[in-house]
Short mmCIF file of C-alpha atoms in Angstrom, two decimals:
data_model
loop_
_atom_site.label_atom_id
_atom_site.label_comp_id
_atom_site.label_asym_id
_atom_site.label_seq_id
_atom_site.Cartn_x
_atom_site.Cartn_y
_atom_site.Cartn_z
CA UNK A 1 -29.87 -37.57 -21.80
CA UNK A 2 -26.55 -38.17 -20.06
CA UNK A 3 -25.81 -37.25 -16.45
CA UNK A 4 -22.27 -36.82 -15.13
CA UNK A 5 -21.33 -35.99 -11.56
CA UNK A 6 -18.50 -33.98 -10.08
CA UNK A 7 -17.80 -31.64 -7.21
CA UNK A 8 -19.61 -28.31 -7.19
CA UNK A 9 -17.61 -25.10 -6.74
CA UNK A 10 -20.64 -22.81 -6.61
CA UNK A 11 -24.34 -23.43 -6.00
CA UNK A 12 -25.77 -22.13 -9.24
CA UNK A 13 -27.29 -23.04 -12.60
CA UNK A 14 -25.62 -22.62 -16.00
CA UNK A 15 -27.41 -23.45 -19.26
CA UNK A 16 -25.86 -23.44 -22.71
CA UNK A 17 -23.79 -25.31 -25.30
CA UNK A 18 -20.60 -27.07 -24.23
CA UNK A 19 -17.26 -25.94 -25.64
CA UNK A 20 -14.41 -28.41 -25.13
CA UNK A 21 -11.04 -26.70 -24.84
CA UNK A 22 -7.90 -28.67 -25.60
CA UNK A 23 -4.51 -27.10 -25.21
CA UNK A 24 -2.41 -27.28 -28.36
CA UNK A 25 0.87 -29.04 -27.76
CA UNK A 26 3.65 -26.65 -28.68
CA UNK A 27 6.41 -28.31 -30.71
CA UNK A 28 9.88 -27.09 -29.87
CA UNK A 29 12.99 -27.37 -32.01
CA UNK A 30 15.80 -29.08 -30.11
CA UNK A 31 19.00 -28.03 -31.84
CA UNK A 32 19.86 -24.38 -32.27
CA UNK A 33 21.74 -22.66 -35.05
CA UNK A 34 22.53 -19.78 -32.73
CA UNK A 35 25.20 -19.46 -30.05
CA UNK A 36 24.30 -20.26 -26.43
CA UNK A 37 24.63 -16.57 -25.61
CA UNK A 38 22.13 -15.64 -28.33
CA UNK A 39 19.67 -18.33 -27.18
CA UNK A 40 19.92 -17.19 -23.58
CA UNK A 41 19.28 -13.61 -24.71
CA UNK A 42 16.13 -14.85 -26.50
CA UNK A 43 15.04 -16.57 -23.30
CA UNK A 44 15.69 -13.49 -21.19
CA UNK A 45 13.69 -11.26 -23.54
CA UNK A 46 10.78 -13.76 -23.51
CA UNK A 47 10.95 -13.98 -19.73
CA UNK A 48 10.68 -10.19 -19.41
CA UNK A 49 7.73 -10.15 -21.81
CA UNK A 50 6.06 -12.93 -19.79
CA UNK A 51 6.43 -10.88 -16.63
CA UNK A 52 4.82 -7.92 -18.40
CA UNK A 53 1.89 -10.13 -19.46
CA UNK A 54 1.51 -11.37 -15.89
CA UNK A 55 1.46 -7.77 -14.70
CA UNK A 56 -1.48 -7.10 -17.03
CA UNK A 57 -3.22 -10.21 -15.71
CA UNK A 58 -2.61 -9.06 -12.14
CA UNK A 59 -4.26 -5.69 -12.86
CA UNK A 60 -7.23 -7.44 -14.53
CA UNK A 61 -7.63 -9.85 -11.61
CA UNK A 62 -7.28 -6.99 -9.12
CA UNK A 63 -10.33 -5.29 -10.64
CA UNK A 64 -12.38 -8.48 -10.91
CA UNK A 65 -11.49 -10.60 -7.87
CA UNK A 66 -9.54 -8.43 -5.44
CA UNK A 67 -5.94 -8.36 -4.29
CA UNK A 68 -5.89 -11.63 -2.37
CA UNK A 69 -6.89 -13.66 -5.43
CA UNK A 70 -4.81 -11.58 -7.84
CA UNK A 71 -1.66 -12.32 -5.81
CA UNK A 72 -1.14 -15.62 -7.68
CA UNK A 73 0.10 -13.63 -10.69
CA UNK A 74 2.66 -11.84 -8.55
CA UNK A 75 3.84 -15.26 -7.41
CA UNK A 76 4.17 -16.30 -11.07
CA UNK A 77 6.24 -13.20 -11.75
CA UNK A 78 8.55 -14.06 -8.85
CA UNK A 79 8.87 -17.65 -10.09
CA UNK A 80 10.30 -16.31 -13.34
CA UNK A 81 13.14 -14.88 -11.24
CA UNK A 82 13.81 -18.18 -9.48
CA UNK A 83 17.47 -19.23 -9.64
CA UNK A 84 16.60 -22.93 -10.00
CA UNK A 85 14.63 -22.26 -13.18
CA UNK A 86 17.15 -19.80 -14.61
CA UNK A 87 20.12 -22.07 -13.90
CA UNK A 88 18.36 -25.09 -15.39
CA UNK A 89 17.49 -23.27 -18.62
CA UNK A 90 21.04 -21.94 -18.98
CA UNK A 91 22.53 -25.38 -18.33
CA UNK A 92 20.36 -27.05 -21.00
CA UNK A 93 21.24 -24.35 -23.54
CA UNK A 94 24.97 -24.57 -22.75
CA UNK A 95 25.39 -28.34 -22.53
CA UNK A 96 22.96 -29.46 -25.25
CA UNK A 97 23.22 -26.63 -27.76
CA UNK A 98 19.45 -26.38 -27.42
CA UNK A 99 17.01 -23.69 -28.43
CA UNK A 100 15.63 -21.47 -25.70
CA UNK A 101 12.11 -22.88 -26.15
CA UNK A 102 13.32 -26.48 -25.80
CA UNK A 103 15.36 -25.54 -22.71
CA UNK A 104 12.40 -23.76 -21.08
CA UNK A 105 9.99 -26.61 -21.84
CA UNK A 106 12.43 -29.23 -20.53
CA UNK A 107 13.42 -27.26 -17.43
CA UNK A 108 9.74 -26.55 -16.69
CA UNK A 109 8.78 -30.23 -17.04
CA UNK A 110 11.68 -31.33 -14.83
CA UNK A 111 10.95 -28.81 -12.09
CA UNK A 112 7.20 -29.50 -12.23
CA UNK A 113 7.85 -33.23 -11.86
CA UNK A 114 10.13 -32.59 -8.89
CA UNK A 115 7.50 -30.46 -7.15
CA UNK A 116 4.69 -32.91 -7.96
CA UNK A 117 6.64 -35.65 -6.17
CA UNK A 118 6.96 -33.68 -2.92
CA UNK A 119 5.03 -34.71 0.18
CA UNK A 120 3.89 -31.20 1.11
CA UNK A 121 0.62 -30.35 -0.67
CA UNK A 122 1.46 -26.68 -1.06
CA UNK A 123 4.72 -27.53 -2.82
CA UNK A 124 2.93 -30.07 -5.03
CA UNK A 125 0.50 -27.37 -6.09
CA UNK A 126 3.44 -25.30 -7.37
CA UNK A 127 3.91 -27.89 -10.13
CA UNK A 128 0.87 -26.47 -11.92
CA UNK A 129 2.24 -22.94 -11.55
CA UNK A 130 5.60 -23.96 -13.05
CA UNK A 131 3.85 -25.54 -16.04
CA UNK A 132 1.78 -22.39 -16.46
CA UNK A 133 4.72 -20.01 -16.54
CA UNK A 134 6.95 -22.25 -18.68
CA UNK A 135 4.14 -22.64 -21.24
CA UNK A 136 3.74 -18.87 -21.32
CA UNK A 137 7.47 -18.33 -22.05
CA UNK A 138 7.55 -21.09 -24.68
CA UNK A 139 4.55 -19.57 -26.46
CA UNK A 140 6.30 -16.21 -26.56
CA UNK A 141 9.45 -17.79 -27.97
CA UNK A 142 7.58 -19.74 -30.66
CA UNK A 143 5.09 -17.01 -31.48
CA UNK A 144 2.15 -19.24 -30.56
CA UNK A 145 -0.83 -18.62 -28.33
CA UNK A 146 -3.65 -20.69 -26.91
CA UNK A 147 -6.12 -18.44 -28.66
CA UNK A 148 -9.60 -17.66 -27.42
CA UNK A 149 -10.87 -20.41 -25.15
CA UNK A 150 -14.43 -19.51 -26.13
CA UNK A 151 -16.01 -18.90 -29.52
CA UNK A 152 -18.11 -15.84 -30.26
CA UNK A 153 -21.21 -17.39 -28.66
CA UNK A 154 -21.67 -17.86 -24.89
CA UNK A 155 -20.84 -21.38 -23.74
CA UNK A 156 -20.01 -23.68 -20.86
CA UNK A 157 -16.27 -24.33 -21.06
CA UNK A 158 -15.02 -27.91 -20.64
CA UNK A 159 -11.33 -28.66 -20.06
CA UNK A 160 -8.97 -31.13 -18.43
CA UNK A 161 -7.98 -28.31 -16.11
CA UNK A 162 -7.72 -24.54 -16.15
CA UNK A 163 -4.82 -22.51 -14.85
CA UNK A 164 -5.44 -19.30 -12.90
CA UNK A 165 -4.20 -17.23 -15.85
CA UNK A 166 -6.58 -18.99 -18.25
CA UNK A 167 -9.49 -18.45 -15.85
CA UNK A 168 -8.84 -14.72 -15.47
CA UNK A 169 -8.41 -14.24 -19.25
CA UNK A 170 -11.83 -15.76 -20.02
CA UNK A 171 -14.39 -13.36 -21.48
CA UNK A 172 -16.98 -13.26 -18.69
CA UNK A 173 -19.68 -12.11 -21.13
CA UNK A 174 -19.31 -15.44 -22.95
CA UNK A 175 -18.54 -17.76 -20.03
CA UNK A 176 -21.71 -19.40 -18.70
CA UNK A 177 -19.86 -21.88 -16.46
CA UNK A 178 -17.04 -24.38 -16.61
CA UNK A 179 -16.37 -28.08 -16.11
CA UNK A 180 -12.95 -29.66 -15.52
CA UNK A 181 -11.73 -33.23 -15.22
CA UNK A 182 -9.02 -32.35 -12.68
CA UNK A 183 -8.53 -29.76 -9.97
CA UNK A 184 -9.27 -29.21 -6.29
CA UNK A 185 -12.08 -27.29 -4.61
CA UNK A 186 -9.36 -25.30 -2.81
CA UNK A 187 -7.28 -24.55 -5.93
CA UNK A 188 -6.66 -20.99 -7.12
CA UNK A 189 -8.93 -21.63 -10.11
CA UNK A 190 -11.82 -22.81 -7.89
CA UNK A 191 -11.43 -19.77 -5.61
CA UNK A 192 -11.47 -17.47 -8.63
CA UNK A 193 -14.65 -19.16 -9.90
CA UNK A 194 -16.41 -18.60 -6.57
CA UNK A 195 -15.26 -15.01 -6.41
CA UNK A 196 -16.46 -14.32 -9.97
CA UNK A 197 -19.77 -16.10 -9.27
CA UNK A 198 -19.30 -18.68 -12.05
CA UNK A 199 -21.14 -22.04 -11.72
CA UNK A 200 -18.48 -24.74 -11.99
CA UNK A 201 -17.90 -28.46 -11.51
CA UNK A 202 -14.57 -30.22 -11.05
CA UNK A 203 -13.73 -33.92 -11.18
CA UNK A 204 -16.08 -34.59 -14.11
CA UNK A 205 -15.16 -37.46 -16.48
CA UNK A 206 -16.38 -35.76 -19.65
CA UNK A 207 -16.45 -37.22 -23.18
CA UNK A 208 -15.07 -35.65 -26.36
CA UNK A 209 -18.41 -36.02 -28.13
CA UNK A 210 -19.98 -33.52 -25.71
CA UNK A 211 -18.58 -30.62 -27.75
CA UNK A 212 -21.39 -28.42 -29.02
CA UNK A 213 -24.17 -30.23 -27.14
CA UNK A 214 -26.68 -28.40 -24.97
CA UNK A 215 -26.08 -28.93 -21.25
CA UNK A 216 -27.03 -27.76 -17.79
CA UNK A 217 -24.67 -27.40 -14.83
CA UNK A 218 -26.64 -28.05 -11.66
CA UNK A 219 -24.34 -26.76 -8.93
CA UNK A 220 -26.89 -27.58 -6.23
CA UNK A 221 -26.75 -31.30 -7.04
CA UNK A 222 -23.12 -31.39 -8.28
CA UNK A 223 -23.95 -32.74 -11.72
CA UNK A 224 -24.21 -31.82 -15.39
CA UNK A 225 -27.06 -32.86 -17.69
CA UNK A 226 -26.08 -33.45 -21.34
CA UNK A 227 -28.90 -32.85 -23.83
CA UNK A 228 -31.53 -32.67 -21.07
CA UNK A 229 -35.14 -33.54 -21.76
CA UNK A 230 -37.43 -30.59 -22.45
CA UNK A 231 -39.18 -30.94 -19.08
CA UNK A 232 -35.89 -30.90 -17.15
CA UNK A 233 -34.55 -27.99 -19.20
CA UNK A 234 -37.68 -25.97 -18.41
CA UNK A 235 -37.30 -26.73 -14.69
CA UNK A 236 -33.63 -25.67 -14.72
CA UNK A 237 -34.45 -22.45 -16.58
CA UNK A 238 -37.06 -21.69 -13.93
CA UNK A 239 -34.55 -22.43 -11.18
CA UNK A 240 -32.00 -20.10 -12.78
CA UNK A 241 -34.65 -17.40 -13.15
CA UNK A 242 -35.54 -17.76 -9.47
CA UNK A 243 -31.86 -17.44 -8.55
CA UNK A 244 -31.65 -14.14 -10.44
CA UNK A 245 -34.82 -12.88 -8.75
CA UNK A 246 -33.39 -13.91 -5.39
CA UNK A 247 -30.25 -11.88 -6.03
CA UNK A 248 -32.41 -8.84 -6.80
CA UNK A 249 -34.45 -9.38 -3.63
CA UNK A 250 -31.31 -9.45 -1.54
CA UNK A 251 -30.68 -5.84 -2.47
CA UNK A 252 -33.84 -4.90 -0.58
CA UNK A 253 -32.11 -6.04 2.62
CA UNK A 254 -29.63 -3.18 2.55
CA UNK A 255 -29.72 -1.04 5.69
CA UNK A 256 -31.79 -3.68 7.48
CA UNK A 257 -30.50 -4.99 10.86
CA UNK A 258 -29.12 -8.50 11.32
CA UNK A 259 -31.70 -9.49 13.94
CA UNK A 260 -33.37 -12.88 14.36
CA UNK A 261 -37.13 -13.22 14.76
CA UNK A 262 -36.67 -13.56 18.53
CA UNK A 263 -34.57 -10.39 18.78
CA UNK A 264 -30.98 -11.69 18.78
CA UNK A 265 -28.58 -9.39 16.93
CA UNK A 266 -25.38 -10.59 15.29
CA UNK A 267 -22.71 -8.53 13.59
CA UNK A 268 -22.02 -9.37 9.94
CA UNK A 269 -18.68 -8.01 8.79
CA UNK A 270 -16.64 -8.49 5.59
CA UNK A 271 -13.16 -9.81 4.83
CA UNK A 272 -10.84 -7.81 2.56
CA UNK A 273 -7.36 -8.17 1.11
CA UNK A 274 -6.59 -4.56 0.21
CA UNK A 275 -7.87 -1.01 0.24
CA UNK A 276 -9.57 -1.39 -3.15
CA UNK A 277 -11.92 -4.03 -1.68
CA UNK A 278 -13.58 -1.46 0.58
CA UNK A 279 -15.99 -0.48 -2.20
CA UNK A 280 -17.40 -4.03 -2.15
CA UNK A 281 -17.80 -3.84 1.63
CA UNK A 282 -19.86 -0.67 1.34
CA UNK A 283 -21.79 -1.92 -1.71
CA UNK A 284 -22.87 -5.04 0.18
CA UNK A 285 -23.69 -3.10 3.36
CA UNK A 286 -21.39 -4.94 5.77
CA UNK A 287 -21.35 -3.51 9.30
CA UNK A 288 -17.58 -3.42 9.40
CA UNK A 289 -14.40 -5.17 8.30
CA UNK A 290 -13.79 -8.31 10.33
CA UNK A 291 -10.54 -9.25 8.63
CA UNK A 292 -8.15 -6.94 6.81
CA UNK A 293 -5.43 -9.28 5.53
CA UNK A 294 -2.51 -6.87 5.87
CA UNK A 295 0.03 -9.36 4.47
CA UNK A 296 -1.00 -8.44 0.94
CA UNK A 297 0.56 -5.03 1.43
CA UNK A 298 3.85 -6.89 1.85
CA UNK A 299 3.22 -9.30 -1.02
CA UNK A 300 2.51 -6.33 -3.30
CA UNK A 301 5.85 -4.69 -2.45
CA UNK A 302 9.36 -5.28 -3.75
CA UNK A 303 10.78 -4.33 -0.35
CA UNK A 304 9.55 -3.91 3.21
CA UNK A 305 6.71 -1.34 3.14
CA UNK A 306 7.55 1.68 5.23
CA UNK A 307 5.54 2.97 8.19
CA UNK A 308 4.22 5.87 6.11
CA UNK A 309 3.23 3.62 3.19
CA UNK A 310 1.27 1.33 5.49
CA UNK A 311 -0.25 4.20 7.44
CA UNK A 312 -1.68 5.79 4.30
CA UNK A 313 -3.31 2.51 3.22
CA UNK A 314 -4.78 1.79 6.65
CA UNK A 315 -5.93 5.39 6.99
CA UNK A 316 -7.76 5.26 3.65
CA UNK A 317 -9.65 2.12 4.68
CA UNK A 318 -10.47 3.44 8.15
CA UNK A 319 -11.66 6.81 6.82
CA UNK A 320 -13.79 5.18 4.13
CA UNK A 321 -15.48 2.96 6.71
CA UNK A 322 -16.53 6.15 8.53
CA UNK A 323 -16.46 4.92 12.10
CA UNK A 324 -17.39 1.29 11.43
CA UNK A 325 -15.03 -1.26 12.96
CA UNK A 326 -11.92 -2.22 10.98
CA UNK A 327 -10.05 -5.27 12.31
CA UNK A 328 -6.51 -5.38 10.93
CA UNK A 329 -4.78 -8.73 11.16
CA UNK A 330 -1.07 -8.20 11.66
CA UNK A 331 1.43 -9.66 9.22
CA UNK A 332 0.53 -13.28 8.41
CA UNK A 333 3.28 -14.15 5.97
CA UNK A 334 5.01 -17.50 5.52
CA UNK A 335 3.67 -20.91 4.45
CA UNK A 336 1.91 -20.28 1.10
CA UNK A 337 2.47 -16.49 1.26
CA UNK A 338 6.08 -15.71 0.44
CA UNK A 339 7.92 -12.47 -0.33
CA UNK A 340 11.49 -12.89 -1.58
CA UNK A 341 12.87 -9.94 0.36
CA UNK A 342 12.00 -11.66 3.65
CA UNK A 343 14.60 -14.29 2.68
CA UNK A 344 12.72 -17.05 4.49
CA UNK A 345 14.31 -20.48 4.46
CA UNK A 346 12.62 -23.33 2.63
CA UNK A 347 10.90 -25.59 5.13
CA UNK A 348 9.89 -29.24 5.22
CA UNK A 349 6.43 -28.29 6.49
CA UNK A 350 5.76 -24.58 5.94
CA UNK A 351 2.15 -24.72 7.22
CA UNK A 352 3.58 -25.58 10.64
CA UNK A 353 6.69 -23.50 10.29
CA UNK A 354 8.12 -20.01 10.64
CA UNK A 355 5.12 -17.80 9.91
CA UNK A 356 2.77 -15.09 11.15
CA UNK A 357 3.27 -14.08 14.82
CA UNK A 358 6.43 -16.21 14.98
CA UNK A 359 8.09 -13.99 12.40
CA UNK A 360 6.78 -10.82 14.02
CA UNK A 361 8.08 -11.66 17.49
CA UNK A 362 11.55 -12.56 16.21
CA UNK A 363 11.86 -9.74 13.65
CA UNK A 364 10.62 -6.97 15.86
CA UNK A 365 11.68 -4.11 13.61
CA UNK A 366 9.25 -5.28 10.92
CA UNK A 367 6.48 -5.84 13.46
CA UNK A 368 6.89 -2.49 15.19
CA UNK A 369 6.83 -0.66 11.87
CA UNK A 370 3.42 -2.16 11.18
CA UNK A 371 2.10 -1.57 14.69
CA UNK A 372 3.05 2.11 14.58
CA UNK A 373 1.28 2.49 11.23
CA UNK A 374 -1.89 0.88 12.60
CA UNK A 375 -1.83 3.02 15.75
CA UNK A 376 -1.50 6.16 13.65
CA UNK A 377 -4.48 5.09 11.51
CA UNK A 378 -6.54 4.48 14.66
CA UNK A 379 -6.88 8.25 15.10
CA UNK A 380 -9.15 8.33 12.04
CA UNK A 381 -11.80 5.75 12.97
CA UNK A 382 -12.51 2.53 14.86
CA UNK A 383 -9.56 0.15 14.64
CA UNK A 384 -8.88 -3.25 16.20
CA UNK A 385 -5.65 -5.24 16.00
CA UNK A 386 -5.69 -9.02 15.64
CA UNK A 387 -2.66 -11.30 16.09
CA UNK A 388 -2.61 -14.50 13.97
CA UNK A 389 -1.41 -18.08 14.69
CA UNK A 390 -1.29 -17.61 18.46
CA UNK A 391 -0.67 -20.71 20.59
CA UNK A 392 0.30 -19.26 23.98
CA UNK A 393 -0.27 -16.49 26.51
CA UNK A 394 3.40 -15.57 26.28
CA UNK A 395 3.05 -14.68 22.59
CA UNK A 396 0.10 -12.39 23.30
CA UNK A 397 1.89 -10.65 26.16
CA UNK A 398 5.03 -10.18 24.07
CA UNK A 399 2.98 -8.72 21.21
CA UNK A 400 1.11 -6.38 23.56
CA UNK A 401 4.39 -5.24 25.10
CA UNK A 402 5.72 -4.31 21.65
CA UNK A 403 2.45 -2.50 20.94
CA UNK A 404 2.87 -0.42 24.10
CA UNK A 405 6.46 0.39 23.10
CA UNK A 406 5.13 1.68 19.77
CA UNK A 407 2.45 3.70 21.51
CA UNK A 408 5.09 5.31 23.74
CA UNK A 409 7.31 6.11 20.74
CA UNK A 410 4.44 7.76 18.86
CA UNK A 411 3.36 9.70 21.93
CA UNK A 412 6.89 11.05 22.27
CA UNK A 413 6.67 12.16 18.63
CA UNK A 414 3.38 13.90 19.36
CA UNK A 415 1.39 11.63 17.02
CA UNK A 416 -2.37 11.31 17.57
CA UNK A 417 -3.79 7.81 18.23
CA UNK A 418 -7.16 6.32 19.08
CA UNK A 419 -8.17 3.50 21.42
CA UNK A 420 -7.42 0.11 19.89
CA UNK A 421 -9.17 -3.14 20.73
CA UNK A 422 -6.85 -6.19 20.87
CA UNK A 423 -7.81 -9.67 19.70
CA UNK A 424 -6.33 -12.91 18.40
CA UNK A 425 -7.06 -15.41 15.67
CA UNK A 426 -8.07 -18.74 17.18
CA UNK A 427 -6.89 -21.10 14.46
CA UNK A 428 -4.90 -23.76 16.30
CA UNK A 429 -6.08 -26.49 18.69
CA UNK A 430 -3.58 -25.07 21.19
CA UNK A 431 -5.37 -21.70 21.19
CA UNK A 432 -8.72 -23.45 21.70
CA UNK A 433 -7.43 -25.39 24.68
CA UNK A 434 -5.86 -22.21 26.12
CA UNK A 435 -8.95 -20.07 25.42
CA UNK A 436 -9.68 -19.43 29.12
CA UNK A 437 -6.21 -17.99 29.75
CA UNK A 438 -6.02 -16.16 26.41
CA UNK A 439 -9.38 -14.48 27.02
CA UNK A 440 -7.86 -12.78 30.06
CA UNK A 441 -5.38 -11.03 27.73
CA UNK A 442 -7.58 -9.75 24.88
CA UNK A 443 -10.97 -8.23 24.09
CA UNK A 444 -12.04 -10.56 21.29
CA UNK A 445 -11.45 -13.88 19.52
CA UNK A 446 -11.89 -14.47 15.79
CA UNK A 447 -11.97 -18.10 14.70
CA UNK A 448 -9.91 -18.83 11.61
CA UNK A 449 -11.81 -21.96 10.68
CA UNK A 450 -9.77 -22.79 7.56
CA UNK A 451 -6.57 -23.50 9.48
CA UNK A 452 -8.39 -24.67 12.60
CA UNK A 453 -10.12 -27.39 10.56
CA UNK A 454 -6.98 -28.65 8.85
CA UNK A 455 -4.94 -28.66 12.06
CA UNK A 456 -7.71 -30.34 14.03
CA UNK A 457 -8.27 -33.05 11.43
CA UNK A 458 -4.58 -33.36 10.47
CA UNK A 459 -5.63 -32.94 6.83
CA UNK A 460 -4.07 -30.60 4.29
CA UNK A 461 -7.08 -28.79 2.85
CA UNK A 462 -5.20 -28.06 -0.40
CA UNK A 463 -4.55 -31.72 -1.16
CA UNK A 464 -7.26 -32.91 -3.62
CA UNK A 465 -6.60 -36.56 -2.71
CA UNK A 466 -7.96 -35.81 0.75
CA UNK A 467 -11.20 -34.10 -0.33
CA UNK A 468 -13.23 -37.15 0.72
CA UNK A 469 -11.69 -37.04 4.19
CA UNK A 470 -11.81 -33.28 4.75
CA UNK A 471 -14.93 -32.44 6.73
CA UNK A 472 -15.34 -28.85 7.90
CA UNK A 473 -18.53 -29.95 9.72
CA UNK A 474 -16.66 -32.56 11.74
CA UNK A 475 -18.00 -32.69 15.32
CA UNK A 476 -14.47 -32.09 16.64
CA UNK A 477 -14.29 -28.78 14.75
CA UNK A 478 -17.75 -27.69 15.91
CA UNK A 479 -16.96 -28.57 19.52
CA UNK A 480 -13.75 -26.53 19.34
CA UNK A 481 -15.75 -23.55 18.08
CA UNK A 482 -18.31 -23.97 20.86
CA UNK A 483 -15.61 -24.31 23.51
CA UNK A 484 -13.94 -21.11 22.29
CA UNK A 485 -17.21 -19.17 22.37
CA UNK A 486 -18.03 -20.30 25.90
CA UNK A 487 -14.52 -19.62 27.21
CA UNK A 488 -14.43 -16.18 25.60
CA UNK A 489 -17.81 -15.17 26.99
CA UNK A 490 -16.90 -16.28 30.50
CA UNK A 491 -14.09 -13.73 30.45
CA UNK A 492 -15.85 -10.88 28.65
CA UNK A 493 -14.51 -11.52 25.12
CA UNK A 494 -16.78 -11.26 22.12
CA UNK A 495 -16.21 -14.11 19.63
CA UNK A 496 -16.52 -14.18 15.85
CA UNK A 497 -15.59 -16.27 12.82
CA UNK A 498 -13.58 -14.94 9.88
CA UNK A 499 -12.90 -18.26 8.10
CA UNK A 500 -14.92 -19.73 5.22
CA UNK A 501 -17.30 -21.53 7.60
CA UNK A 502 -18.71 -18.14 8.52
CA UNK A 503 -20.51 -18.04 5.16
CA UNK A 504 -21.70 -21.67 5.33
CA UNK A 505 -25.44 -21.15 5.73
CA UNK A 506 -26.00 -24.78 6.75
CA UNK A 507 -24.17 -23.87 9.97
CA UNK A 508 -25.48 -20.35 10.59
CA UNK A 509 -28.19 -21.42 13.02
CA UNK A 510 -25.72 -23.70 14.80
CA UNK A 511 -23.28 -20.82 15.23
CA UNK A 512 -25.95 -18.46 16.54
CA UNK A 513 -27.14 -21.06 19.03
CA UNK A 514 -23.53 -21.46 20.18
CA UNK A 515 -23.57 -17.75 20.96
CA UNK A 516 -21.23 -16.40 18.28
CA UNK A 517 -21.35 -12.61 18.22
CA UNK A 518 -20.01 -11.92 14.74
CA UNK A 519 -19.53 -13.52 11.32
CA UNK A 520 -17.04 -12.05 8.86
CA UNK A 521 -17.44 -13.24 5.28
CA UNK A 522 -16.63 -12.23 1.71
CA UNK A 523 -18.55 -9.05 0.78
CA UNK A 524 -20.84 -10.93 -1.63
CA UNK A 525 -21.99 -13.25 1.19
CA UNK A 526 -23.15 -10.46 3.53
CA UNK A 527 -26.70 -9.98 2.24
CA UNK A 528 -27.55 -13.70 1.81
CA UNK A 529 -26.39 -14.21 5.38
CA UNK A 530 -28.52 -11.29 6.58
CA UNK A 531 -31.57 -12.80 4.89
CA UNK A 532 -31.05 -16.11 6.70
CA UNK A 533 -30.39 -14.51 10.09
CA UNK A 534 -33.60 -12.50 9.85
CA UNK A 535 -35.58 -15.71 9.22
CA UNK A 536 -34.35 -17.61 12.30
CA UNK A 537 -36.16 -17.98 15.61
CA UNK A 538 -33.65 -19.13 18.23
CA UNK A 539 -36.29 -19.34 20.94
CA UNK A 540 -37.57 -22.54 19.40
CA UNK A 541 -35.94 -25.91 19.97
CA UNK A 542 -34.01 -27.07 16.91
CA UNK A 543 -32.36 -30.24 15.68
CA UNK A 544 -29.14 -28.32 15.04
CA UNK A 545 -28.55 -28.17 18.79
CA UNK A 546 -27.66 -31.85 18.68
CA UNK A 547 -24.68 -31.24 16.36
CA UNK A 548 -22.40 -30.21 19.20
#
């Protein structure tokens, strides 16, 4: 038996034969017998077809993993419109008399290398996207395809890396799990794996002779067993069977309250990216929506969505939730979420740049359009508004002033509105340190622990080279959370978490002992979290109290 280690993407067990996938290298003819105009026409036709394929992938991903995760394929479509790529392809065709496929492959390699050399981790990650889209266009031009990554029989897929498009195209009825040599736990592919509940390991130094061998992915211990002994295989099969039984048991928790053994109640809400995710919220019995990422309405549009368009989407979500709280985060675009029609400048450090509330307060027409739409939807249920990336009291007051202007405008139009609770995302160290003052301005705080962790630790969470340094359990992060809770409560604010730490069950007891009022997680994490909450007794002294 061989044992190889990696980094686990999902705590789960996968058992089956290994199938090693190697991408075929597409050979491209350099010199063309056609005119440059004819070659460029071939490229343009292939580019259009690639965009159509990506549209199909987007629809597939939308059904399987929701709008937030499907958005990567919209980004790929936009990249095929990028002037840098188009100009580079045309230049290679014109100056070298090259075929369209050679020009696309060369331009893609050159641009990918340029992005890979950048200091900013987000921009480096775009290198993989460029390779993905250029390979797609080349395959169309040459009439080749990567074929089926899996054979007819179910298997554990093994690859150097998997692109988001490859991951979404996999036949889930055949995919038992996957193992890759490269990749990051925060990559699009890893996020898709978690969303689709696929056991996966990254960073595994696999061998070519593994192909066809029986193996077990042990996501709990971050390893893979090759040709395991009969005793180990039996134990892993039992563990997998227990996992399936546990999933079935979770369903019995529906309609049960989130109350600890000593009587403490905590709200468990769900995060969504679009209106179509509401079905998952209801299916998993969340008590409300703690984070509606409204920016995906903008990312899914070719132009600024109108007030009416937004209103209808918000109204549908609010009506479907039938009186349960819906917290809508206002536009959080910028950084890694770009829409061409915003015409945002390229920035040296987009994560710290012109984004979120900073855009809204300087482009007030866009912001007020959204605020009016939300206020109109508030007449149909329980709505809260949450402002992202806040660092000062002035920003909150300016945003509230614009909200009141919108309320006055709608009142003059005779439009019905409901009462709206106001809150902010606490996702910067500045907001934590200003929590006392900020709590005087709003009714609630929601901790965005993803950004709060990376800003506190000065570590880009999307940079795989820093995985060993990135520690979401760092005492500094936990103390910031505790400080925010205490400051909020002193001034009558309820405090929740909507970042990924909210679903980290190793911290659930810690968070409840800190006094957190609400946890907002992916819909699939609601029932497991309820099970844990109902097993805790906070009246007893615990070792977790020492963490902070």
